[in-house]
Amino acid sequence: MTHKNSCLYLQSAGVFPNPAHEPPQISVWSPAPHQLKIQLFDASGQQLWQEEWDVIAGENRRMVSAQWKSWPTGAYFLSLADENGQKQILSLLRQ
């Protein structure tokens, strides 16, 4: 059974610092354990990075790929999706 307040937990997800020169961190507060699929896309829609992330109940943080420094400056999109189909897209800027 899914509680109403847990249905939208990915809306609290954030990425910081933003804009970023160094690899930014993803922050997610989750009411329960979930498995997230993280995908990073450039402005043209090309997927640059993907990873699975097992989050725990509470605050979770994870660094975006260390390859961040090798990517050109510009806009990127970070997709977070859980096993229940909940999805959140975050935009970030590489300086």
PDB file of C-alpha atoms in Angstrom:
ATOM      1  CA  MET A   1       0.000   0.000   0.000  1.00  0.00           C
ATOM      2  CA  THR A   2       1.363   3.411  -0.952  1.00  0.00           C
ATOM      3  CA  HIS A   3       0.661   6.331   1.339  1.00  0.00           C
ATOM      4  CA  LYS A   4      -0.474   9.551  -0.283  1.00  0.00           C
ATOM      5  CA  ASN A   5       2.499  11.556   1.077  1.00  0.00           C
ATOM      6  CA  SER A   6       5.017   9.029  -0.259  1.00  0.00           C
ATOM      7  CA  CYS A   7       3.654   9.076  -3.817  1.00  0.00           C
ATOM      8  CA  LEU A   8       5.376  12.312  -4.740  1.00  0.00           C
ATOM      9  CA  TYR A   9       8.671  12.039  -2.852  1.00  0.00           C
ATOM     10  CA  LEU A  10      10.787  12.595  -5.993  1.00  0.00           C
ATOM     11  CA  GLN A  11       9.381  16.127  -6.222  1.00  0.00           C
ATOM     12  CA  SER A  12      11.718  16.967  -3.324  1.00  0.00           C
ATOM     13  CA  ALA A  13      14.782  15.864  -5.324  1.00  0.00           C
ATOM     14  CA  GLY A  14      17.409  18.479  -6.028  1.00  0.00           C
ATOM     15  CA  VAL A  15      20.876  18.886  -7.453  1.00  0.00           C
ATOM     16  CA  PHE A  16      23.517  21.230  -6.065  1.00  0.00           C
ATOM     17  CA  PRO A  17      25.464  23.300  -6.637  1.00  0.00           C
ATOM     18  CA  ASN A  18      23.727  24.425  -9.768  1.00  0.00           C
ATOM     19  CA  PRO A  19      25.371  25.761 -11.907  1.00  0.00           C
ATOM     20  CA  ALA A  20      28.405  23.584 -11.195  1.00  0.00           C
ATOM     21  CA  HIS A  21      32.010  23.282 -12.286  1.00  0.00           C
ATOM     22  CA  GLU A  22      32.729  20.283 -10.027  1.00  0.00           C
ATOM     23  CA  PRO A  23      30.446  17.208 -10.146  1.00  0.00           C
ATOM     24  CA  PRO A  24      27.193  18.210  -8.410  1.00  0.00           C
ATOM     25  CA  GLN A  25      25.341  16.112  -5.837  1.00  0.00           C
ATOM     26  CA  ILE A  26      21.842  14.721  -6.159  1.00  0.00           C
ATOM     27  CA  SER A  27      19.727  14.957  -3.023  1.00  0.00           C
ATOM     28  CA  VAL A  28      16.560  12.906  -2.456  1.00  0.00           C
ATOM     29  CA  TRP A  29      14.473  12.533   0.689  1.00  0.00           C
ATOM     30  CA  SER A  30      12.543   9.265   0.595  1.00  0.00           C
ATOM     31  CA  PRO A  31       9.855   8.008   2.999  1.00  0.00           C
ATOM     32  CA  ALA A  32      10.880   4.389   2.282  1.00  0.00           C
ATOM     33  CA  PRO A  33      13.602   2.425   0.468  1.00  0.00           C
ATOM     34  CA  HIS A  34      13.403   2.641  -3.321  1.00  0.00           C
ATOM     35  CA  GLN A  35      15.548   1.758  -6.305  1.00  0.00           C
ATOM     36  CA  LEU A  36      16.148   4.726  -8.585  1.00  0.00           C
ATOM     37  CA  LYS A  37      17.455   4.787 -12.117  1.00  0.00           C
ATOM     38  CA  ILE A  38      19.535   7.924 -12.713  1.00  0.00           C
ATOM     39  CA  GLN A  39      20.137   9.120 -16.270  1.00  0.00           C
ATOM     40  CA  LEU A  40      21.968  12.252 -17.418  1.00  0.00           C
ATOM     41  CA  PHE A  41      21.265  13.738 -20.855  1.00  0.00           C
ATOM     42  CA  ASP A  42      22.855  16.623 -22.715  1.00  0.00           C
ATOM     43  CA  ALA A  43      20.747  19.354 -24.344  1.00  0.00           C
ATOM     44  CA  SER A  44      20.442  17.327 -27.573  1.00  0.00           C
ATOM     45  CA  GLY A  45      18.957  14.361 -25.668  1.00  0.00           C
ATOM     46  CA  GLN A  46      22.032  12.121 -25.832  1.00  0.00           C
ATOM     47  CA  GLN A  47      22.367   9.951 -22.719  1.00  0.00           C
ATOM     48  CA  LEU A  48      25.791  10.481 -21.145  1.00  0.00           C
ATOM     49  CA  TRP A  49      25.503   8.538 -17.912  1.00  0.00           C
ATOM     50  CA  GLN A  50      23.218   6.013 -16.216  1.00  0.00           C
ATOM     51  CA  GLU A  51      23.327   4.376 -12.805  1.00  0.00           C
ATOM     52  CA  GLU A  52      21.095   2.479 -10.390  1.00  0.00           C
ATOM     53  CA  TRP A  53      20.748   3.963  -6.896  1.00  0.00           C
ATOM     54  CA  ASP A  54      19.291   2.168  -3.880  1.00  0.00           C
ATOM     55  CA  VAL A  55      17.948   4.929  -1.643  1.00  0.00           C
ATOM     56  CA  ILE A  56      17.070   4.413   2.003  1.00  0.00           C
ATOM     57  CA  ALA A  57      14.305   5.995   4.054  1.00  0.00           C
ATOM     58  CA  GLY A  58      15.426   9.527   4.864  1.00  0.00           C
ATOM     59  CA  GLU A  59      17.980  11.822   3.240  1.00  0.00           C
ATOM     60  CA  ASN A  60      20.108  10.409   0.402  1.00  0.00           C
ATOM     61  CA  ARG A  61      22.927  12.059  -1.545  1.00  0.00           C
ATOM     62  CA  ARG A  62      24.963  10.899  -4.509  1.00  0.00           C
ATOM     63  CA  MET A  63      27.490  12.601  -6.759  1.00  0.00           C
ATOM     64  CA  VAL A  64      26.820  12.911 -10.465  1.00  0.00           C
ATOM     65  CA  SER A  65      29.412  11.015 -12.523  1.00  0.00           C
ATOM     66  CA  ALA A  66      33.060  12.006 -12.113  1.00  0.00           C
ATOM     67  CA  GLN A  67      33.073  12.341 -15.922  1.00  0.00           C
ATOM     68  CA  TRP A  68      31.214  15.631 -15.329  1.00  0.00           C
ATOM     69  CA  LYS A  69      34.482  17.571 -15.611  1.00  0.00           C
ATOM     70  CA  SER A  70      35.137  16.220 -19.117  1.00  0.00           C
ATOM     71  CA  TRP A  71      31.762  17.304 -20.522  1.00  0.00           C
ATOM     72  CA  PRO A  72      31.405  20.711 -22.207  1.00  0.00           C
ATOM     73  CA  THR A  73      29.745  23.663 -20.514  1.00  0.00           C
ATOM     74  CA  GLY A  74      26.027  23.904 -21.126  1.00  0.00           C
ATOM     75  CA  ALA A  75      22.636  22.586 -20.091  1.00  0.00           C
ATOM     76  CA  TYR A  76      22.013  19.015 -18.931  1.00  0.00           C
ATOM     77  CA  PHE A  77      18.966  17.091 -17.750  1.00  0.00           C
ATOM     78  CA  LEU A  78      18.957  14.583 -14.921  1.00  0.00           C
ATOM     79  CA  SER A  79      16.191  11.962 -14.890  1.00  0.00           C
ATOM     80  CA  LEU A  80      15.312  10.108 -11.681  1.00  0.00           C
ATOM     81  CA  ALA A  81      12.820   7.229 -11.966  1.00  0.00           C
ATOM     82  CA  ASP A  82      11.804   4.662  -9.362  1.00  0.00           C
ATOM     83  CA  GLU A  83      10.507   1.108  -9.602  1.00  0.00           C
ATOM     84  CA  ASN A  84       6.892   2.351  -9.339  1.00  0.00           C
ATOM     85  CA  GLY A  85       7.124   4.607 -12.378  1.00  0.00           C
ATOM     86  CA  GLN A  86       7.507   7.879 -10.490  1.00  0.00           C
ATOM     87  CA  LYS A  87       9.827  10.215 -12.405  1.00  0.00           C
ATOM     88  CA  GLN A  88      11.426  13.606 -11.893  1.00  0.00           C
ATOM     89  CA  ILE A  89      13.512  15.612 -14.378  1.00  0.00           C
ATOM     90  CA  LEU A  90      16.006  18.164 -13.049  1.00  0.00           C
ATOM     91  CA  SER A  91      17.905  20.665 -15.161  1.00  0.00           C
ATOM     92  CA  LEU A  92      21.466  21.656 -14.375  1.00  0.00           C
ATOM     93  CA  LEU A  93      24.194  23.778 -15.872  1.00  0.00           C
ATOM     94  CA  ARG A  94      27.832  22.807 -16.347  1.00  0.00           C
ATOM     95  CA  GLN A  95      30.143  25.820 -15.986  1.00  0.00           C
TER      96      GLN A  95
END
